CSV table of C-alpha atoms and ligand atoms in Angstrom, one decimal:
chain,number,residue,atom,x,y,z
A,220,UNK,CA,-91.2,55.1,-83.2
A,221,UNK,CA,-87.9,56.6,-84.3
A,222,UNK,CA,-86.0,55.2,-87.4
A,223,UNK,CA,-88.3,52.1,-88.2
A,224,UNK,CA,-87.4,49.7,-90.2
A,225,UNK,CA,-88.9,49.7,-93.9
A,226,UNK,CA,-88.6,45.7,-95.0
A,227,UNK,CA,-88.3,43.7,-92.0
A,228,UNK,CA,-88.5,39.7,-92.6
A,229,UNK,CA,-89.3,36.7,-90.0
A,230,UNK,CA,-87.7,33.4,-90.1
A,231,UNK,CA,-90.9,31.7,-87.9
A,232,UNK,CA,-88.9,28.8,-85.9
A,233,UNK,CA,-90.5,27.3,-83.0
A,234,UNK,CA,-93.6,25.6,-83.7
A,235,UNK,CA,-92.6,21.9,-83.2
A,236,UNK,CA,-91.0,22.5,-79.9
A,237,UNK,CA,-93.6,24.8,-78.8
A,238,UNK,CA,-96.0,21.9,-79.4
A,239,UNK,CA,-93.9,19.1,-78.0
A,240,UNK,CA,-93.5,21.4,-74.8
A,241,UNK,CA,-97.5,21.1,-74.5
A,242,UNK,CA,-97.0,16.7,-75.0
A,243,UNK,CA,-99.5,17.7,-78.3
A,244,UNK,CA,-98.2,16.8,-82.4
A,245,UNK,CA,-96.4,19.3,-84.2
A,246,UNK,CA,-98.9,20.1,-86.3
A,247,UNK,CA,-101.0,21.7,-83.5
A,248,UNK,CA,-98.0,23.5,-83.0
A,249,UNK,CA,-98.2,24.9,-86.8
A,250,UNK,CA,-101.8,25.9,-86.0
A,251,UNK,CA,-101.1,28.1,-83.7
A,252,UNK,CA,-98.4,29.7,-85.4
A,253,UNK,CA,-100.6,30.2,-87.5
A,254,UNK,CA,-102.0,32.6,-85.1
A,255,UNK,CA,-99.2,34.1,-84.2
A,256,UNK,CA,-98.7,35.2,-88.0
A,257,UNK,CA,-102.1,36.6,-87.9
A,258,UNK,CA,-101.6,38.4,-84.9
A,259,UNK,CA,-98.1,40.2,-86.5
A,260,UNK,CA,-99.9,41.1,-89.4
A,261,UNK,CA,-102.2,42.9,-88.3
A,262,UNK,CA,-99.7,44.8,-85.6
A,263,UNK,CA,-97.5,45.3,-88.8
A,264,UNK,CA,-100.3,47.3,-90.6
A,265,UNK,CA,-101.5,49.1,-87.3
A,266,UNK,CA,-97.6,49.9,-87.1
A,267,UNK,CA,-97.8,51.1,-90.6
A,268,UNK,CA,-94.3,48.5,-91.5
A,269,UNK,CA,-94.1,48.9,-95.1
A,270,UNK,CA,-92.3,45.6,-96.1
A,271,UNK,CA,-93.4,42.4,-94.1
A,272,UNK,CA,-91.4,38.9,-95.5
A,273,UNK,CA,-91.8,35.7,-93.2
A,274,UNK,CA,-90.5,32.2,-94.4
A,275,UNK,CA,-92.7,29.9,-93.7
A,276,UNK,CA,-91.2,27.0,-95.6
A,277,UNK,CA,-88.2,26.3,-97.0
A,278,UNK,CA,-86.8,23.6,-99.8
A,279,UNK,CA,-85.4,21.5,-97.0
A,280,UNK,CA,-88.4,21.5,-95.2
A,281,UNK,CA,-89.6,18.8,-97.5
A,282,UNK,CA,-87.4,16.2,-95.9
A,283,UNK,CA,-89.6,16.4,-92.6
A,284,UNK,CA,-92.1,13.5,-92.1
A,285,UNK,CA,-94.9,13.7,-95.1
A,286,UNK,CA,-97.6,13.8,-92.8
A,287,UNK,CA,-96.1,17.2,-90.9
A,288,UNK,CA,-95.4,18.2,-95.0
A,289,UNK,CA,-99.0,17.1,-95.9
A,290,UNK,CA,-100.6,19.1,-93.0
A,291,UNK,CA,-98.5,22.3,-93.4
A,292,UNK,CA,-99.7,22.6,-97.1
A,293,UNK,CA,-102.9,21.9,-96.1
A,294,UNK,CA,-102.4,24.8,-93.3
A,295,UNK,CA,-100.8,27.3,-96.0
A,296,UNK,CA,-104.1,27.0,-98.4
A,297,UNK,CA,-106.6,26.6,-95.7
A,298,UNK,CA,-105.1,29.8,-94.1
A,299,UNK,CA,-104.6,31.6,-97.6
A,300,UNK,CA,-108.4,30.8,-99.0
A,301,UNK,CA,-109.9,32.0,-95.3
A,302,UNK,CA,-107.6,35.5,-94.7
A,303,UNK,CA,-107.6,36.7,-98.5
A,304,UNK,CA,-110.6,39.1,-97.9
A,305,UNK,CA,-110.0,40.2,-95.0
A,306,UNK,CA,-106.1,41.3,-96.1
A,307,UNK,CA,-107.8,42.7,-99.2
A,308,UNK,CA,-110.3,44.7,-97.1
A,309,UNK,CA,-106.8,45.9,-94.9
A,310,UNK,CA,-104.9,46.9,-98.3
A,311,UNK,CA,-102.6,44.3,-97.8
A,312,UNK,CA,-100.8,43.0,-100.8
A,313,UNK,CA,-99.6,40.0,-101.0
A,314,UNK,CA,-96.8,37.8,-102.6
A,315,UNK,CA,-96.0,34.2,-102.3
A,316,UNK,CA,-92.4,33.5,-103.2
A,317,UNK,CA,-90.6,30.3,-103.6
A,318,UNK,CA,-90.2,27.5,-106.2
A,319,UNK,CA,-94.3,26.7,-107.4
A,320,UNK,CA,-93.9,23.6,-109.4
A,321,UNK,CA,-93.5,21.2,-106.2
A,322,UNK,CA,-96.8,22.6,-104.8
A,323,UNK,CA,-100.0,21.6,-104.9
A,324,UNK,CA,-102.6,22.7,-107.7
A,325,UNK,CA,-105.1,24.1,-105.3
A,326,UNK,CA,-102.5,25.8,-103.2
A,327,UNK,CA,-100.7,27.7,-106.4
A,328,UNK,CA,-104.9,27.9,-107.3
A,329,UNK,CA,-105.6,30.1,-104.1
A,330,UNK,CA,-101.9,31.5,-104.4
A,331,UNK,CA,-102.8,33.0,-108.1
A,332,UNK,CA,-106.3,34.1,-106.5
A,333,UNK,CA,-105.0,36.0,-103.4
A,334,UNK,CA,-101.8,37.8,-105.6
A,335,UNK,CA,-104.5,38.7,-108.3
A,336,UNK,CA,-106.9,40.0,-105.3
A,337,UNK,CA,-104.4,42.4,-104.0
A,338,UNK,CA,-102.3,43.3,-106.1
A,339,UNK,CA,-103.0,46.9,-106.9
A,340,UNK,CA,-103.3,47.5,-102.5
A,341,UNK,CA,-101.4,50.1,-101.2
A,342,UNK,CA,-100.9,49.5,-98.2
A,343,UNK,CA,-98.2,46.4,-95.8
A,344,UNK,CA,-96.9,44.6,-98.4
A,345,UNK,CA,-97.0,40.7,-97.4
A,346,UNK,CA,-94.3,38.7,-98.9
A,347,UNK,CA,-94.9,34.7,-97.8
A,348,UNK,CA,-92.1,32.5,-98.8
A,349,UNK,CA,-92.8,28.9,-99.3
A,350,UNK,CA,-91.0,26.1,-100.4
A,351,UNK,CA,-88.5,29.3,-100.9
A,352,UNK,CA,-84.8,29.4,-100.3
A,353,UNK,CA,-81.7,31.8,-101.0
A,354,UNK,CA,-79.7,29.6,-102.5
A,355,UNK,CA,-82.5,28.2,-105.1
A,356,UNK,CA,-83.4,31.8,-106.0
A,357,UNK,CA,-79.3,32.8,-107.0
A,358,UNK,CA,-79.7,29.7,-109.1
A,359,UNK,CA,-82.7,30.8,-110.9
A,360,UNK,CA,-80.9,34.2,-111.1
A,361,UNK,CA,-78.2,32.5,-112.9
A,362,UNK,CA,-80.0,30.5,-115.4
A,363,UNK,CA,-82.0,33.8,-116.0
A,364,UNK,CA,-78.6,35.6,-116.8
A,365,UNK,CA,-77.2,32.9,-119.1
A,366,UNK,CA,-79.9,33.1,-121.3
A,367,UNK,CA,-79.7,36.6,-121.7
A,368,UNK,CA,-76.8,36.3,-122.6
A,369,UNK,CA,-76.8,33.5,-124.9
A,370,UNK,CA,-80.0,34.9,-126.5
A,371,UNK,CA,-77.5,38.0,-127.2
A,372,UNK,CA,-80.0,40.3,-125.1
A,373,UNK,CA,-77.9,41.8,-123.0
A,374,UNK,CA,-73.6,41.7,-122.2
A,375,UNK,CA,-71.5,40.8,-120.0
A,376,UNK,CA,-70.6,44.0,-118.2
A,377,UNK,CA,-74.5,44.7,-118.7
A,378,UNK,CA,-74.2,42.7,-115.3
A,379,UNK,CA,-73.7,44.6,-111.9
A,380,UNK,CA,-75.4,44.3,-108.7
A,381,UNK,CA,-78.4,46.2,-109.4
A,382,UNK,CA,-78.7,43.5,-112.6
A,383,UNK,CA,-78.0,40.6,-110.4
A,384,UNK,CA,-80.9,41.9,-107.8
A,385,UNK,CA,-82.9,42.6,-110.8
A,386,UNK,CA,-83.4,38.4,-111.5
A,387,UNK,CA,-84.0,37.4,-107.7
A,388,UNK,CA,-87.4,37.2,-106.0
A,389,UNK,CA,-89.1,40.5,-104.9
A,390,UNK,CA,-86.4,42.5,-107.7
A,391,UNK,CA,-88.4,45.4,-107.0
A,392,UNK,CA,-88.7,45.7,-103.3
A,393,UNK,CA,-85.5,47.2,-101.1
A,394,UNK,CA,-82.8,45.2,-99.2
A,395,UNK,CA,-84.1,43.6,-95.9
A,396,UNK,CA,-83.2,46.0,-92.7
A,397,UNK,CA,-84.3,43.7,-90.0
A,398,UNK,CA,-84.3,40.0,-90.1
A,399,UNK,CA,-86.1,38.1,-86.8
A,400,UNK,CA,-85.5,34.8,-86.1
A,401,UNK,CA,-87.5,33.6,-83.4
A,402,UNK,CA,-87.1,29.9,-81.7
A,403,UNK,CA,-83.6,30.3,-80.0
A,404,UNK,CA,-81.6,29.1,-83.4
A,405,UNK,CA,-78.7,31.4,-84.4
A,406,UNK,CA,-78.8,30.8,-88.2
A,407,UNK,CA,-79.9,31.5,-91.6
A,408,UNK,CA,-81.6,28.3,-92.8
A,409,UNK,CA,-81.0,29.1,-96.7
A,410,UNK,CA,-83.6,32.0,-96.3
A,411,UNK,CA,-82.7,35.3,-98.5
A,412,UNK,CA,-78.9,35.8,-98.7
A,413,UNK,CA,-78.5,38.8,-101.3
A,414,UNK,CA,-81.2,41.0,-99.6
A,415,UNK,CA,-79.9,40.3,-95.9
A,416,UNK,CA,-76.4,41.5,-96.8
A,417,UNK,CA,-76.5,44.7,-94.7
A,418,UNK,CA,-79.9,43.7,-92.3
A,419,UNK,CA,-79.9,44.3,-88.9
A,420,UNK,CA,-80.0,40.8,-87.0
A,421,UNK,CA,-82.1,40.2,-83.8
A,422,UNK,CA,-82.2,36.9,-82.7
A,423,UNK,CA,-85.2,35.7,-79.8
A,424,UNK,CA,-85.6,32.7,-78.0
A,425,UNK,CA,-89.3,32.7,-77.5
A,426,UNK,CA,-90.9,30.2,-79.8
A,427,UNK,CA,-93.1,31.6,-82.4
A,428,UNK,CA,-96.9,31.1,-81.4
A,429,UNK,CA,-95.5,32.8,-77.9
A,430,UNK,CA,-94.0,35.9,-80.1
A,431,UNK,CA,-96.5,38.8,-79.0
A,432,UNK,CA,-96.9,42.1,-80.3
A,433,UNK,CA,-94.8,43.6,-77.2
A,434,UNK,CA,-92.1,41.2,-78.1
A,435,UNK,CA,-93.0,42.2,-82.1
A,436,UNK,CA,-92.1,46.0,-80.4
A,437,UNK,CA,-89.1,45.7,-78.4
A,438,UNK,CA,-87.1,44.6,-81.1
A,439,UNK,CA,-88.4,47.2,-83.0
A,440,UNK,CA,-87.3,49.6,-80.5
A,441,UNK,CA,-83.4,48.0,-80.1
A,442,UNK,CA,-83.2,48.4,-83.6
A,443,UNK,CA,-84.5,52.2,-83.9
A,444,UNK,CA,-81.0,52.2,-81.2
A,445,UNK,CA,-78.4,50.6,-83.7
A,446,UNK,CA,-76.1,52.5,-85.4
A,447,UNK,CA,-76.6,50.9,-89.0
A,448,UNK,CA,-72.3,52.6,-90.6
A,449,UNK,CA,-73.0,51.1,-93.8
A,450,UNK,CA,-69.0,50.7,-93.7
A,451,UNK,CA,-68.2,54.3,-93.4
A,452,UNK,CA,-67.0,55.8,-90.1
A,453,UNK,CA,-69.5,58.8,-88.0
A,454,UNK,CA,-67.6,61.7,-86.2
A,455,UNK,CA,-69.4,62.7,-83.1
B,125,LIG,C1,-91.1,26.5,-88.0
B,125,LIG,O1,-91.2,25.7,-86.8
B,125,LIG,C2,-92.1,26.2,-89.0
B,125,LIG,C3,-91.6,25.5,-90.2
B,125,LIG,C4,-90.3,25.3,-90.4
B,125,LIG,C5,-92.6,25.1,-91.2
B,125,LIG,P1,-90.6,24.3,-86.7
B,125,LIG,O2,-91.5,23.3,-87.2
B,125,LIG,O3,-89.2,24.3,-87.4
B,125,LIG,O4,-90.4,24.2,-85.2
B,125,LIG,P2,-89.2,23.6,-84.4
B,125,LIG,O5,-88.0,24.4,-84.8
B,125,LIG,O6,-89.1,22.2,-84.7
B,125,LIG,O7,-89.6,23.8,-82.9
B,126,LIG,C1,-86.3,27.5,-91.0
B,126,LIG,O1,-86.7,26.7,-89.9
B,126,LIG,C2,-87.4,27.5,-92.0
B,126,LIG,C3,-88.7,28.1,-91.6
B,126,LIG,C4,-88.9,28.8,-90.5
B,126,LIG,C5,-89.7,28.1,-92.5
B,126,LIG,P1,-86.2,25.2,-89.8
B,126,LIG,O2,-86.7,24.7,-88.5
B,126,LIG,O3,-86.5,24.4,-91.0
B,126,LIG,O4,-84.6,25.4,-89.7
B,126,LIG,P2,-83.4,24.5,-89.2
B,126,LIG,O5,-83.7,23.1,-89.6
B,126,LIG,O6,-83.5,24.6,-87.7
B,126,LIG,O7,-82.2,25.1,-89.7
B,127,LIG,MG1,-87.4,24.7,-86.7
């Protein structure tokens, strides 16, 4: 494959239609997105993708009916306590980003386990964000930034955008290329904003536990065919 991208991200949308489509809950929907997930992970690493970040729930999400909230947390640690070996054993490391303090004790439990697990792995690196979202992560970045400041650490034109990047989630990792969203929405949903500033955007209407490998690869052959200008102009 011919210019692939190096950080790709998923916004996963779909599940509760897919479900509904079927005359079945929601939740079953979740389970087998669930699949899905599993199923791009592991084309990801045959792939060899470097970067791999998929939102799987965001700080709005909350508002949905507590049972559908109740059975996705229980779907996050059931699925993080049974695939942490296995990713270990595949050199996957992984990072769960997001807001912690509204989770669960024995999800942030198996969170802690499965970062500590894998942390030294070399190889996909498996960013999961949950109860994440952009604008909640420029706050923190903020509040970070004022007390250095106040604590006289660093100054004001100390701050640029490599600073500013610095104090978001995954500071160390580079920009998003291409950002997926599958479930026929056009949108953003508050997912990452600074990193997504120059990312390719491919939009699919298939609803994510449909999303297949081939459809995983045809995107990732229209966007080896963009012509990413980064603002400057190409003579042919
Ligand atoms: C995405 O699927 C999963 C989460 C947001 C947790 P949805 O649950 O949003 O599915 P639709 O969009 O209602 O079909
Ligand atoms: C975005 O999907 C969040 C995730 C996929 C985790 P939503 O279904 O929550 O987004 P909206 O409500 O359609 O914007
Ligand atoms: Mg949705």
């Amino acid at each position: 494959m011919k210019k692939k991208p190096f950080h790709i991200a998923i916004i996963m949308d779909g599940n509760g239609r897919w479900a509904q489509k079927r005359g079945k809950s929601r939740i079953i929907g979740h389970r087998y997105g669930a699949l899905s997930l599993k199923k791009i992970i592991n084309f990801s690493i045959k792939k060899k993708i470097n970067i791999l970040t998929l939102y799987a729930f965001s700080t709005e999400n909350w508002s949905r009916p507590y049972l559908e909230v109740l059975e996705l947390m229980k779907l996050f640690t059931f699925s993080i306590k049974n695939f942490m070996y296995e990713l270990h054993e595949k050199n996957v490391c992984v990072n769960i980003i997001g807001d912690r303090k509204k989770l669960s004790k024995n999800l942030v439990f198996y969170i802690n386990k499965i970062e500590f697990l894998t942390k030294n792995n070399k190889g996909l690196i498996l960013n999961i964000a949950i109860n994440y979202s952009g604008k909640w992560d420029l706050v923190n970045c903020v509040k970070k930034i004022y007390f250095l400041i106040k604590k006289k650490k660093i100054k004001i034109n100390d701050i640029n955008e490599n600073f500013v990047n610095n104090n978001l989630c995954l500071s160390n990792l580079p920009d998003i290329d291409l950002l997926i969203r599958t479930g026929g929405e056009k949108r953003i949903s508050n997912f990452f904003l600074w990193k997504i500033a120059y990312s390719e955007l491919f939009f699919t209407d298939i609803l994510w536990p449909d999303f297949s490998s081939e459809d995983f690869l045809n995107i990732l052959n229209n966007f080896s065919k963009r012509n990413r200008r980064f603002g400057k102009i190409f003579f042919s």
